């Protein structure tokens, strides 16, 4: 073995002069274990646009290379990137001999990555997930740390959620038109099939799209680029799921020009890390390519990823103290099994046909047609004229009694009375004895004389059908100029409705709103007083229609001392709502097609790289983008009417960053400072509020409201540091750090829609609550400060082990906008109706009540390791990791409840010491493990 290593090193460092003319070098890439040549390996000369792909014999050749020291970068999926120093001599072609390419066994960490994006904070894709899905293709030390070590704490790079990034498959944008975010579950479990990726950071140039300010991720599923062979793996874990099995086979290109890849996986759990979080997912992938000739190739990709998972409830501190942080109020026992009432089901197959046209040696065109269809459902319990079945409903908890004040005397705290204390103790005991949903009780309640169900299980359902056609052109216009251009057309029909899943022992459900009266109760005046059964639509039913067209061009220029690029984009977006029900509250503006909303937007970006030396660089990027509002924000109350927000405009985004980069065979460093500003952002939320409209609503002002916060300005400023240093040939140190200040940079406007105020003369019952005093508040969504130190040992005998410590800080609670408006101080019972404040309100107390909560900082220690063996031409191996070794408890997110919307109610609730409407929190995983066994053959 020692002789073999010495021989290989000797060959790699010997330069042999060829008899031919020219200046450059050549070499051959082979697998370190099998010594077989490797095809389709990417070889490039750093800081130039010269790139070569190894041929079937593993050979590559570079000509017309400037004399002097050059850095040769060699990379391929599944192998450890190499950076080799080459001394090029004028008039000579140097032979590097055999370059041994070592399998990257740490790639098992990427193929085994379990992202918590599958545990969204809300009922929809809230954007509060981490960015791990974006980072699987990167080898940057900082990005790797963010994905694998900070991701478990929902760290978001630069404080940006994934609507600011672009995810593509074969150049086709996969971000949803509805909310601008990718649905990771659409290809979940297909780690082997999606391993061929290209990633750009921030607003850096991409060959496939203009992109956003967070970056781009391109997943390439062209069958011919997969390494031929088969792979089978089996995994065990205690996170979102318990078990995973996966199998993949790639044929490689045969003599007739055919190549195919198939992959399948299953993930499942009776219960994940949190109580009652069941999990079941099945994924299938197939890609077939036919090489017609040297210029034309067709590739068909199909992806089917079905995913069903039980959600986990956010809880107040009171509930967590009583029942523990793993407590989940969404489930209950039924027939000896745990049944979760809040399941998320995703089933959206993707069919994609790509045509690859090599127009010339310097110009390529990729054209595709894609169709995606399917469904997303989020289930929950609904009830009519019956008690709330949620065990954590505020009337079921001790705080309901111990936080009470005398309604006739706001200074008289009566929660400490013997009666309330006794009731609180009884409520605690009752909750601990009945802490889960009582499914049997729901079935018993539905045994009515007329067969009417008081309780049902239904799902908020979305059935999308989207067609996408796009073309991407890449052309080498000159030796130092590359042009990228593309155009995309997307057409969406999104069918949204409530779908009845289970009558829970009853015979039918009345399609009416019990909180209204008369004709206003009707969900559909065209079919009044409907009785619905399983599988039928009810409550709301509408289509969202969207058509988008966008195009971009990009030019990249390469020179000896500097590179720069310029890119521009234009897009046109059209939205329309089509109501399929004539709602009783909105009879004139709910049925049929509403107005069309058209937005035209543009973007510019550019960047410069200055080459201090061949190993040190300065990089600058800047972008200005206008972006259409998403469908979600255009229609804040889409379930009931066609109304949009008056005067709504798109976002205006400005981004800049500057980096100092060092790349040597031993040291890789990046230090980046960045600035991002997003103006005219819009956010929607729904909640039940008490007394908000008390002065204008004769029923007491309590209402379920849709809150729209507009004209939001967000500012994100910070720095990133990633250092990777090869201490010895086997030991590597990694240091990463992030510091950010992500804040509201203005006081946005708050609008509340109250359906109770709708009438024939008020078809858009929106109340303007003025501005929310949010300027200077921190944005929620993850830690804004993070640091990591890790060591990794790679043994020449193909085993490795790593450990790292991670410090995460400055994570903040999501602040309620409504509580920061003037309404917070306005006394709705002001006898003079001149907006007098509460007499007991004072500025100092208000500041304490409205101070944004900062979560406790914490440190997580993670361990990873792996080993592989080569036996009879097959590779056997395992990967194992333990995260949060010391089982630290930490909060990953949370939000203020706005049910108590004014000073008096909040002050009374907080002053009691046991607030009934305290913030709700999400918690991260404790100590978790992941073990993966695999065989490649």
mmCIF file of C-alpha atoms in Angstrom, residues 94 113 164 256-257 307 339 510 519 577 617 622 872 885 903 917:
data_model
loop_
_atom_site.group_PDB
_atom_site.id
_atom_site.type_symbol
_atom_site.label_atom_id
_atom_site.label_comp_id
_atom_site.label_asym_id
_atom_site.label_seq_id
_atom_site.Cartn_x
_atom_site.Cartn_y
_atom_site.Cartn_z
ATOM 1 C CA UNK A 94 2.935 19.297 -19.176
ATOM 2 C CA UNK A 113 -29.383 15.122 5.684
ATOM 3 C CA UNK A 164 -35.575 34.963 -1.774
ATOM 4 C CA UNK A 256 -27.113 2.983 -28.564
ATOM 5 C CA UNK A 257 -27.329 6.341 -26.815
ATOM 6 C CA UNK A 307 -45.665 12.560 2.049
ATOM 7 C CA UNK A 339 -54.395 9.656 15.826
ATOM 8 C CA UNK A 510 -74.432 21.237 7.642
ATOM 9 C CA UNK A 519 -78.654 34.184 4.482
ATOM 10 C CA UNK A 577 -59.669 34.717 -8.575
ATOM 11 C CA UNK A 617 -9.659 37.609 -4.292
ATOM 12 C CA UNK A 622 -25.084 44.210 -5.956
ATOM 13 C CA UNK A 872 -15.011 -7.598 -4.526
ATOM 14 C CA UNK A 885 -25.084 15.471 22.377
ATOM 15 C CA UNK A 903 -53.319 47.619 27.075
ATOM 16 C CA UNK A 917 -52.808 34.215 26.357
#
